[in-house]
Coordinates of C-alpha atoms in Angstrom, one line a residue:
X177 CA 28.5 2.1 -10.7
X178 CA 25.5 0.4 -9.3
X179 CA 23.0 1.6 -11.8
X180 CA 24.7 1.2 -14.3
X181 CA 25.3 -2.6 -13.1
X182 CA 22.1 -2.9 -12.5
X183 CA 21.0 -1.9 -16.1
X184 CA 23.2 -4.2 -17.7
X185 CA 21.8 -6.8 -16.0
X186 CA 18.3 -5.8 -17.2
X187 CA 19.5 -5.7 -20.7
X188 CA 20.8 -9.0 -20.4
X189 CA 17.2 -10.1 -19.0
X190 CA 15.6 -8.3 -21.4
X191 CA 17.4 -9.6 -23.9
X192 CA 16.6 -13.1 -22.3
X193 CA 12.9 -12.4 -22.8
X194 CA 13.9 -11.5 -26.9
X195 CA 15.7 -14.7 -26.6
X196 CA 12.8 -16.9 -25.7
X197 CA 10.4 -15.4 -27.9
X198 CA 13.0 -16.8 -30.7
X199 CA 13.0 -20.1 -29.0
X200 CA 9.3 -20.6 -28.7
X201 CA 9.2 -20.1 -33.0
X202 CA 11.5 -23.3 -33.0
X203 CA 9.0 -25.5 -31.0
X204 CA 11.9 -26.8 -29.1
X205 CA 10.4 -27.3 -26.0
X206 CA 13.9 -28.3 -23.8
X207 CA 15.0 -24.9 -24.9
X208 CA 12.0 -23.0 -24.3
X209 CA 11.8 -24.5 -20.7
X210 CA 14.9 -22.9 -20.1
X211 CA 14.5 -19.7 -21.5
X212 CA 11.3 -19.5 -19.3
X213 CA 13.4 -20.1 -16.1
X214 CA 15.9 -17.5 -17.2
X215 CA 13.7 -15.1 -17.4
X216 CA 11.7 -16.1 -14.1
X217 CA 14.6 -15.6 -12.4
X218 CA 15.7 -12.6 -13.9
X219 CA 12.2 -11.7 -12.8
X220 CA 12.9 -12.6 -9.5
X221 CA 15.8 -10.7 -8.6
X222 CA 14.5 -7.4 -10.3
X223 CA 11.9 -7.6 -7.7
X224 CA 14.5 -8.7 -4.9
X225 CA 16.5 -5.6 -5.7
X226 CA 13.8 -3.2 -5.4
X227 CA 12.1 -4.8 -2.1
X228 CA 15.5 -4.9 -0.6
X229 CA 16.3 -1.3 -1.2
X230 CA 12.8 -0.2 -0.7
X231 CA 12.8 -1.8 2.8
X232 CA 15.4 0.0 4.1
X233 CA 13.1 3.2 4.0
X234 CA 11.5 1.2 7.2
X235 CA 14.7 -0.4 8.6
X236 CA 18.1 2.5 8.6
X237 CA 15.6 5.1 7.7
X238 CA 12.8 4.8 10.5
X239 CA 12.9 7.3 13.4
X240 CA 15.3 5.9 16.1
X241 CA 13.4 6.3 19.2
X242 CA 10.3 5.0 18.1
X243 CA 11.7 2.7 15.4
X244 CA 8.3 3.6 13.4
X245 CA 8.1 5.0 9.7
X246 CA 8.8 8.5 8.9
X247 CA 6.3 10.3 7.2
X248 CA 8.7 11.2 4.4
X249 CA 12.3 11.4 3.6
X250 CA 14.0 14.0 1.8
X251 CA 17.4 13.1 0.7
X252 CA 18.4 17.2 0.3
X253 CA 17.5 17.5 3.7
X254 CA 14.9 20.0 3.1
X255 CA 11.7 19.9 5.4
X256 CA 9.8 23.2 4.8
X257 CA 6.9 22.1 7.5
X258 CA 9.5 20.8 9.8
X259 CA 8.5 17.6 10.0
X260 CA 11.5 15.2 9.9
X261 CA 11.0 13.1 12.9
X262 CA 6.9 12.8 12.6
X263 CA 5.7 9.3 12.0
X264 CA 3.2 8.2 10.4
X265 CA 0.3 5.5 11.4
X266 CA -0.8 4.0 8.4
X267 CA 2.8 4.4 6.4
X268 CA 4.1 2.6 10.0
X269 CA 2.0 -0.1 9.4
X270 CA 3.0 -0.7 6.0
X271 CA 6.5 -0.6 7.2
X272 CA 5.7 -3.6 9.9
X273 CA 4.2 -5.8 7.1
X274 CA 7.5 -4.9 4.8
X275 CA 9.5 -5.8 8.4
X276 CA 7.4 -9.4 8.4
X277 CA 9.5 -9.6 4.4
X278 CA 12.2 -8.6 5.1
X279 CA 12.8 -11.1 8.4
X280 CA 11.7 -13.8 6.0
X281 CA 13.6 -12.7 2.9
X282 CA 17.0 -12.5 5.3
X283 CA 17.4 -8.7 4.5
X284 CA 17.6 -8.2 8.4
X285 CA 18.1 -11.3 11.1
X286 CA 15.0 -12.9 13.0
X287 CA 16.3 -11.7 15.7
X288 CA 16.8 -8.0 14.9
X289 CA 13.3 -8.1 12.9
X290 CA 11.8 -9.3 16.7
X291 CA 13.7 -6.4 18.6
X292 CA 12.6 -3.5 16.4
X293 CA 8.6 -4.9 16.3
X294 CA 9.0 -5.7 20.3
X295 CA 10.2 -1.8 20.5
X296 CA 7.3 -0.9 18.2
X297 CA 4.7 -2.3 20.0
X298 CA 6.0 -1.0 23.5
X299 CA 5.8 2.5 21.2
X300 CA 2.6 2.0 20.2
X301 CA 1.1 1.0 23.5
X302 CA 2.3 4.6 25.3
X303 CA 1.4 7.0 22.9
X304 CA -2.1 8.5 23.4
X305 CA -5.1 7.0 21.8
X306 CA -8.5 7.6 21.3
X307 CA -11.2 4.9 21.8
X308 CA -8.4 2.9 21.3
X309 CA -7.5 4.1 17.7
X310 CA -3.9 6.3 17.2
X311 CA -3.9 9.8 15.4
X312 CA -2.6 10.0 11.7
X313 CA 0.8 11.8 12.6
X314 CA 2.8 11.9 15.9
X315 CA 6.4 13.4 16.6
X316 CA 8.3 10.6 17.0
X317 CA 10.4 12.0 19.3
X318 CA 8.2 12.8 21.6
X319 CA 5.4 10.7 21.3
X320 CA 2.8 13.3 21.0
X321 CA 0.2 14.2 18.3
X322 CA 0.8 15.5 15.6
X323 CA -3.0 16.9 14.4
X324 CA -3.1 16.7 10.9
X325 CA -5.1 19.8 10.7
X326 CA -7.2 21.9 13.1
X327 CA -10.1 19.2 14.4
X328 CA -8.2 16.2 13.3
X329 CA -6.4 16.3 16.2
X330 CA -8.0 12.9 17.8
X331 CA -8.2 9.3 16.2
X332 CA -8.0 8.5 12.4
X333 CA -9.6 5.3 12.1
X334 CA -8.6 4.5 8.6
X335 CA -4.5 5.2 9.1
X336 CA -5.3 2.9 12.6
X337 CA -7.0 0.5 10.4
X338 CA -3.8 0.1 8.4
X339 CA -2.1 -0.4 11.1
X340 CA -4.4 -2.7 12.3
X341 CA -3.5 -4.7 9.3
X342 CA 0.2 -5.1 10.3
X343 CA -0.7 -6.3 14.0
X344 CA -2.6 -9.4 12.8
X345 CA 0.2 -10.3 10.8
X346 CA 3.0 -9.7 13.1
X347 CA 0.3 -11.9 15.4
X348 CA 0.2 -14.7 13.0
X349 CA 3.8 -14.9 11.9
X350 CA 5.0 -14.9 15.7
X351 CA 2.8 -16.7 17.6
X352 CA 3.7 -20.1 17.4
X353 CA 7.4 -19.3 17.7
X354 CA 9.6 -18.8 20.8
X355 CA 8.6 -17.5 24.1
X356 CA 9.8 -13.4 22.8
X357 CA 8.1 -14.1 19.3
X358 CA 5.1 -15.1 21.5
X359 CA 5.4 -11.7 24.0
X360 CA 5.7 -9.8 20.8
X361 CA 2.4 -11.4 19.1
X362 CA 0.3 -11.2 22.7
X363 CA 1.5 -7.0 22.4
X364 CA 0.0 -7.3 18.7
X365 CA -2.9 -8.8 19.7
X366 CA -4.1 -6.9 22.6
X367 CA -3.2 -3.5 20.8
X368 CA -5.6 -4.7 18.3
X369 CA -8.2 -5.7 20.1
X370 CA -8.1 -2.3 22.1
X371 CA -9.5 -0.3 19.1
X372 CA -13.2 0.7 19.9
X373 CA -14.5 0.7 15.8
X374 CA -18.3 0.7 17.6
X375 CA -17.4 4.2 18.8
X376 CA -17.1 5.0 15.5
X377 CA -20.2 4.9 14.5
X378 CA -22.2 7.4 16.7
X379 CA -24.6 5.4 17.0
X380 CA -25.1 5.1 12.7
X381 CA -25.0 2.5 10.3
X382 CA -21.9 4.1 9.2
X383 CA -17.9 4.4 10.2
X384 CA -16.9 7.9 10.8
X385 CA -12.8 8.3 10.1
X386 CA -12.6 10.9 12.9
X387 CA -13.4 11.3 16.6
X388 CA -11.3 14.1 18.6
X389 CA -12.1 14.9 22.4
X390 CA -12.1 18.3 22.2
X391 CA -14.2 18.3 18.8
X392 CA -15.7 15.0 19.2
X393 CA -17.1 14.0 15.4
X394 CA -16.9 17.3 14.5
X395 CA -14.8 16.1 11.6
X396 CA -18.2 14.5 10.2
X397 CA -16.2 12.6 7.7
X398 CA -18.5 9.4 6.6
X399 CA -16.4 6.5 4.9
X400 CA -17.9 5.3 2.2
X401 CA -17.0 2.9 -0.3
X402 CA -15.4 2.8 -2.7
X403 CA -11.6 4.3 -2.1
X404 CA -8.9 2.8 0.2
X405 CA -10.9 2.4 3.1
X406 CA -12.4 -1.5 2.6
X407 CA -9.9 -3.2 5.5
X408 CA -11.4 -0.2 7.8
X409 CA -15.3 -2.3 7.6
X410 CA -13.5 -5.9 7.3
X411 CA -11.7 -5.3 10.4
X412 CA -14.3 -3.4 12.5
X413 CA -16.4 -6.5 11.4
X414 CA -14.0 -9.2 12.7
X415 CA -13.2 -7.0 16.1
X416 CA -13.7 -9.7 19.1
X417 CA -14.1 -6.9 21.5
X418 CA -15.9 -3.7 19.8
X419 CA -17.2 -5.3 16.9
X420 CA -19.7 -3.4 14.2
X421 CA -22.9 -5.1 12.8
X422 CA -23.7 -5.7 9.6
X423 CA -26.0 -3.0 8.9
X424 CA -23.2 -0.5 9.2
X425 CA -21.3 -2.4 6.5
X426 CA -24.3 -2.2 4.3
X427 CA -25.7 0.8 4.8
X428 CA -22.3 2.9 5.3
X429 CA -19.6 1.4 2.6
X430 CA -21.9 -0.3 0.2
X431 CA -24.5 2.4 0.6
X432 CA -27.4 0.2 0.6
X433 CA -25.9 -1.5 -2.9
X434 CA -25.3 1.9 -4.9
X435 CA -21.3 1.1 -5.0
X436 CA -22.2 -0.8 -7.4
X437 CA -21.1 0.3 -10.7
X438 CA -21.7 -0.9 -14.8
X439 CA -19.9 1.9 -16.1
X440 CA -16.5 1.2 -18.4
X441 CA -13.5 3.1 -18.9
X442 CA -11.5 2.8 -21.9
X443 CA -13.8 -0.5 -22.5
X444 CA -12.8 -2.2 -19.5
X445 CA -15.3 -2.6 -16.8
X446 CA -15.4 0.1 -13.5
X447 CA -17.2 -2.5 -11.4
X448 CA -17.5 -0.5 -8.6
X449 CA -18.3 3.0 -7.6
X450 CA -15.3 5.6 -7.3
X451 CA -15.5 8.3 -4.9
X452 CA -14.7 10.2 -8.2
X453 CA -17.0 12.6 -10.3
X454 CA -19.1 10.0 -12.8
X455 CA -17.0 7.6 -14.8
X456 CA -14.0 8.1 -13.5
X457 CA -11.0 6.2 -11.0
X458 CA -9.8 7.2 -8.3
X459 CA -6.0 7.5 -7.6
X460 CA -4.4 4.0 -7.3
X461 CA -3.6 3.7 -4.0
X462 CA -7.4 2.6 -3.5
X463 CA -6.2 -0.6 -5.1
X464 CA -3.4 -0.9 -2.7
X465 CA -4.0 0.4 1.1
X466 CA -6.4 -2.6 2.0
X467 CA -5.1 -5.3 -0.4
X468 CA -1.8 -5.3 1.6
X469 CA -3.2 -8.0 3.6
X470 CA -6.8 -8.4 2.5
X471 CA -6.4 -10.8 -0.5
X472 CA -8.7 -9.4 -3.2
X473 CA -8.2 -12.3 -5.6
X474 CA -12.1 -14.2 -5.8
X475 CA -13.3 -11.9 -3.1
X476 CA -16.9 -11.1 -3.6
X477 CA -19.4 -9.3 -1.8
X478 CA -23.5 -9.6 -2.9
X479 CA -22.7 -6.1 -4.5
X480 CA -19.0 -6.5 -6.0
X481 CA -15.9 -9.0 -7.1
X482 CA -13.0 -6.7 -5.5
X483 CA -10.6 -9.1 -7.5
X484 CA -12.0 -7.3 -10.7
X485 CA -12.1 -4.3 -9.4
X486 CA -8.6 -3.8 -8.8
X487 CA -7.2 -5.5 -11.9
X488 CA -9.3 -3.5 -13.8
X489 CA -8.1 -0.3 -11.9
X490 CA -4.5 -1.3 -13.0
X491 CA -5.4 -2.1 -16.4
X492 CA -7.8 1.4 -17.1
X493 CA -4.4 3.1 -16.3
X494 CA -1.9 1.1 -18.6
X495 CA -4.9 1.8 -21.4
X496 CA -4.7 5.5 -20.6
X497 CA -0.9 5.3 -20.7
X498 CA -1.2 3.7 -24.0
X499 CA -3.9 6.2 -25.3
X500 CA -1.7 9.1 -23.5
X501 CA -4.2 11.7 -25.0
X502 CA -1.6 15.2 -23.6
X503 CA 1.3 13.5 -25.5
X504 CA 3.7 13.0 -22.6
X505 CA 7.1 12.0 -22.2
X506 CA 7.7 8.3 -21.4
X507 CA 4.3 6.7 -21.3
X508 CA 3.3 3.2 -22.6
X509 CA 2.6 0.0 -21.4
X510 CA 6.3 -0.8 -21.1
X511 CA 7.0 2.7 -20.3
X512 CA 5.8 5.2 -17.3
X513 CA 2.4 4.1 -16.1
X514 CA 0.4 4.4 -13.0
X515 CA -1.5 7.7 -11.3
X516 CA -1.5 7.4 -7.6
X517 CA -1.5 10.6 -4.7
X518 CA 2.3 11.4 -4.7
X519 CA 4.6 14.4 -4.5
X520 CA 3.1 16.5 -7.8
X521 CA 5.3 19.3 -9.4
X522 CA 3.6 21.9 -7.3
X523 CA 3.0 19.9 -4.0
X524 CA 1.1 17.0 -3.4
X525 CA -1.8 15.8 -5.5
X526 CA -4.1 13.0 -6.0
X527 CA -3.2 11.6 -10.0
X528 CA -5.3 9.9 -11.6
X529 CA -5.8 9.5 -15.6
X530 CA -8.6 12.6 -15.5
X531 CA -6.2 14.1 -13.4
X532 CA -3.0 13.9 -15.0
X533 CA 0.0 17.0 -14.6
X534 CA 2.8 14.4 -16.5
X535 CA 3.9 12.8 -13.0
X536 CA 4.3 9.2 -12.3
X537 CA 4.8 7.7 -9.3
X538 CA 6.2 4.2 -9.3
X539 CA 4.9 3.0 -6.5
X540 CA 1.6 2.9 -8.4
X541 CA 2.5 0.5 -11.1
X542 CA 4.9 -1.4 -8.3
X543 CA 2.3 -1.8 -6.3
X544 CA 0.2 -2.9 -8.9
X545 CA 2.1 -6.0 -9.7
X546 CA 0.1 -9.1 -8.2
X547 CA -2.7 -7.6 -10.7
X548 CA -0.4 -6.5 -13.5
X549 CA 2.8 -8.6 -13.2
X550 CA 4.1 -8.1 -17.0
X551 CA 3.1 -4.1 -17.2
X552 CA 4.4 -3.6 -13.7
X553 CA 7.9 -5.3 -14.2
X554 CA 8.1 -4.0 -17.9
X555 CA 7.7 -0.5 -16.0
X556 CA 10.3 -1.6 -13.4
X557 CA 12.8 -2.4 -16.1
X558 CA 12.1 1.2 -18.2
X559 CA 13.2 2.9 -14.9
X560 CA 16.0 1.2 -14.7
X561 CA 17.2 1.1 -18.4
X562 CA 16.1 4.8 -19.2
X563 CA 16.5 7.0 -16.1
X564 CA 18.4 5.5 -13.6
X565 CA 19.9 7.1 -11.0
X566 CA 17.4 9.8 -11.7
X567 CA 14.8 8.0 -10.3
X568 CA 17.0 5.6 -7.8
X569 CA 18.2 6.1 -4.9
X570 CA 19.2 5.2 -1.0
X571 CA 15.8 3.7 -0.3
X572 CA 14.5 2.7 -3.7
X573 CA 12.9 4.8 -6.3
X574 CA 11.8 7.9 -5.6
X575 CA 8.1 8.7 -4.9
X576 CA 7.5 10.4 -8.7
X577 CA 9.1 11.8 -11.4
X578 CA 8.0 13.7 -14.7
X579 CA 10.4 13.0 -17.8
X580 CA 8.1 16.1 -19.4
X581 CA 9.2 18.4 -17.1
X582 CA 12.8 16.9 -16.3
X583 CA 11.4 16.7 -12.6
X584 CA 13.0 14.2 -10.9
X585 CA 12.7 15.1 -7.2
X586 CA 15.4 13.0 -4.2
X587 CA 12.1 12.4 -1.9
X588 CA 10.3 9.6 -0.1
X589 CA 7.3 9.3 1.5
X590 CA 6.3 6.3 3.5
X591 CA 2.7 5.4 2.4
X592 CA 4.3 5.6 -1.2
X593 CA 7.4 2.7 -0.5
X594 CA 5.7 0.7 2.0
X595 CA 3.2 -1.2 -0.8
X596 CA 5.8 -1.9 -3.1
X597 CA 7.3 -4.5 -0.5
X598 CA 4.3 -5.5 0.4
X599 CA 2.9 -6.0 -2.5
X600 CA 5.4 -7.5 -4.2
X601 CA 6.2 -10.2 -2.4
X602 CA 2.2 -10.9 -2.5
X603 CA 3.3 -11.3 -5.9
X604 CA 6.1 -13.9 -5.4
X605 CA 4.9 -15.0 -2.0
X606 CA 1.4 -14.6 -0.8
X607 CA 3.2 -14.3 2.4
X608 CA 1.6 -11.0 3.8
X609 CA -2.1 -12.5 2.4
X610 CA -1.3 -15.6 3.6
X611 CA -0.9 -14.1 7.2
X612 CA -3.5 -11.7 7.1
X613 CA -6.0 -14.2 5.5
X614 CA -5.6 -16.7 7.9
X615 CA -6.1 -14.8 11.3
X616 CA -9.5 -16.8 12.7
X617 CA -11.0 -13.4 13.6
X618 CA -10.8 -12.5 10.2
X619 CA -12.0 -15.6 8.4
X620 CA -15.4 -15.1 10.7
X621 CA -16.0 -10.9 10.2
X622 CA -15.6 -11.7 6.2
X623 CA -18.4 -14.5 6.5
X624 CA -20.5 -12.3 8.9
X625 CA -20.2 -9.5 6.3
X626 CA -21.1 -11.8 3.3
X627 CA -18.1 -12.1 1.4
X628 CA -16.9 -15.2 -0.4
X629 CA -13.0 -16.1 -1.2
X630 CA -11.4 -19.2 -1.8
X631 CA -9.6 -18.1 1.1
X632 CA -12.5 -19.0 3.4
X633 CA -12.0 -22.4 5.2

């Protein structure tokens, strides 16, 4: 009964945008203003319905002792590695930003918003570390390490570094407020400033995403631009404590200036090199992970403008939807769009247009809507209007779906919900940017590092 509500509702709104198209031909412009405002709002609570439902992935669906983010949810109940009450780092910290919405969007009260982040931090604050960075995976129920395989068993600095993210903006949302919203942002803060990104570099102009105590960088995994990993430099850079020079900003992600790309996809400009074979882009998460909080919009580097970059990643997939060269079920611009690392037909995999098995996963185009608002809603509405409850369920849709295959798996995973919130409200709001953008620490790594943004005071 719900979808089917729901879709009616749609049809109305997209019969609303029909309706103002009609208007506009009439040059009557009382009547056009309020066929604009029908359809903004109609806008409006499309996205409220799915940030709603897709928060409570983080809220009734987190693991009840540490209150953090599963690593995925499987609504058969089926968890062949066993894995139902591990948590996950970086997918936790997307959840706390979504937490941040949802306390100001009234989907939960202040006040139980401030219990489950003071319960969070305490969490986070026992659990082992490394140099002050946290593992990818932990059982939540127990609080130890999960190793998420056989020498990355120590700290993941990118996963911390999304983290990271979330503990600024709980900081800067709480820390004028009342003496527990203060107790709760001075936890933030200190975890924050407990993460040792120097370490990281073994003494190299480069961040390494790995460092183990019984294998120490054995994992010799250099992060290099360009993929998700930006927010890892920026907030390295704007550590007070263990902060990284600029050298290992140049030298490591921009590789001395090679990210830079003039290669075009589909005539729309790369910008920027992919960790990707030549010509290609990466998955579309790399748009995503750091731009929860970083604001990309007029932020420029002396090598790249990352605003371009990642509405140009968004667009390259809507033209390859368009183009859809394999002849798949359900793609178009205002159809199934967006390649991202999901749940694939046989296991996981990293989609992206020159890797393509007929699987979408919605949080790629829903993610993708501060950069492609019309594309990404028109996406939002084919869901609803053409599969429904096939691809809707308890905590929002589900993380991918192929209409060629009639694979429409009842699974979650939490690095897959946690930037549609987010995201979307950056849409509507700016209110995760906002936070994230203002943090003093922040505002001074970007200028040591170079960058310009009309976010800069």
């Amino acid at each position: 009964m719900k979808i089917r509500a729901i879709t009616i509702g749609l049809l109305l709104a997209a019969a609303g945008t029909q309706s103002c198209q009609n208007v506009q031909k009439t040059d009557n412009k009382k009547e056009t203003s309020q066929s604009v405002d029908s359809v903004a709002h109609s806008n409006d609570s499309l996205m409220n319905k799915i940030q709603q439902q897709t928060f409570q992935y983080f809220w009734e669906g987190a693991e009840p002792n540490s209150g953090m983010a599963r690593e995925r949810i499987h609504i058969d109940g089926v968890y062949p590695e066993n894995d139902e009450n591990v948590v996950t780092i970086g997918g936790s910290g997307f959840g706390i930003m979504g937490l941040i919405v949802g306390m100001e969007r009234g989907y939960i009260s202040k006040k139980e918003g401030e219990d489950r982040l003071n319960h969070i931090m305490d969490y986070l604050g026992k659990i082992p570390r490394f140099k002050g960075a946290w593992s990818h995976w932990y059982h939540g129920d127990t609080g130890k390490v999960k190793a998420f395989s056989e020498k990355d068993n120590g700290g993941d600095l990118v996963e911390t570094a999304f983290l990271a993210q979330s503990l600024i903006v709980v900081r800067e949302y709480l820390k004028n407020g009342s003496d527990t919203q203060k107790t709760i942002a001075n936890k933030a803060d200190e975890l924050w400033k407990e993460i040792d990104w120097n370490h990281y570099t073994n003494g190299k102009n480069v961040l390494l995403w790995h460092w183990s105590p019984t294998h120490d960088f054995g994992m010799n995994h250099p992060i290099q631009g360009y993929d998700e990993c930006l927010v890892t430099y920026v907030l390295a850079a704007s550590s007070p404590t263990h902060g990284i020079d600029t050298a290992v900003y140049n030298q490591g992600w921009a590789r001395d200036g090679k990210i830079k790309s003039d290669l075009k996809k589909f005539d729309i400009p790369i910008g920027i090199k992919h960790n990707a074979k030549e010509g290609q882009v990466g998955p579309l998460f790399w748009a995503h992970y750091s731009f929860l909080g970083l604001n990309p919009t007029g932020l420029k580097d002396q090598y790249v403008d990352y605003g371009e970059v990642v509405v140009n990643h968004a667009k390259i997939n809507i033209a390859y939807a368009e183009e859809n060269p394999n002849h798949y079920k359900g793609y178009g611009a205002d159809k199934g769009w967006g390649w991202t690392a999901s749940y694939s037909i046989k296991g996981y995999d990293a989609h992206h247009p020159d890797n393509d098995k007929s699987v979408i996963s919605p949080t790629a185009a829903l993610s993708s809507t501060p950069y492609t608002p019309k594309e990404s809603l028109a996406f939002a509405r084919y869901l609803f209007n053409n599969l429904g409850d096939k691809v809707w369920g308890k905590y929002g849709f589900y993380d991918a779906y192929s209409e060629t295959e009639n694979w429409f798996p009842q699974r979650y995973l939490a690095i897959d919900q946690g930037p549609i919130v987010v995201m979307m409200e950056n849409y509507r709001s700016g209110l995760i940017w906002n936070l994230f953008m203002q943090a003093p620490e922040i505002q001074s790594g970007l200028k040591k590092l170079g960058f310009q943004s009309p976010n800069l005071k």
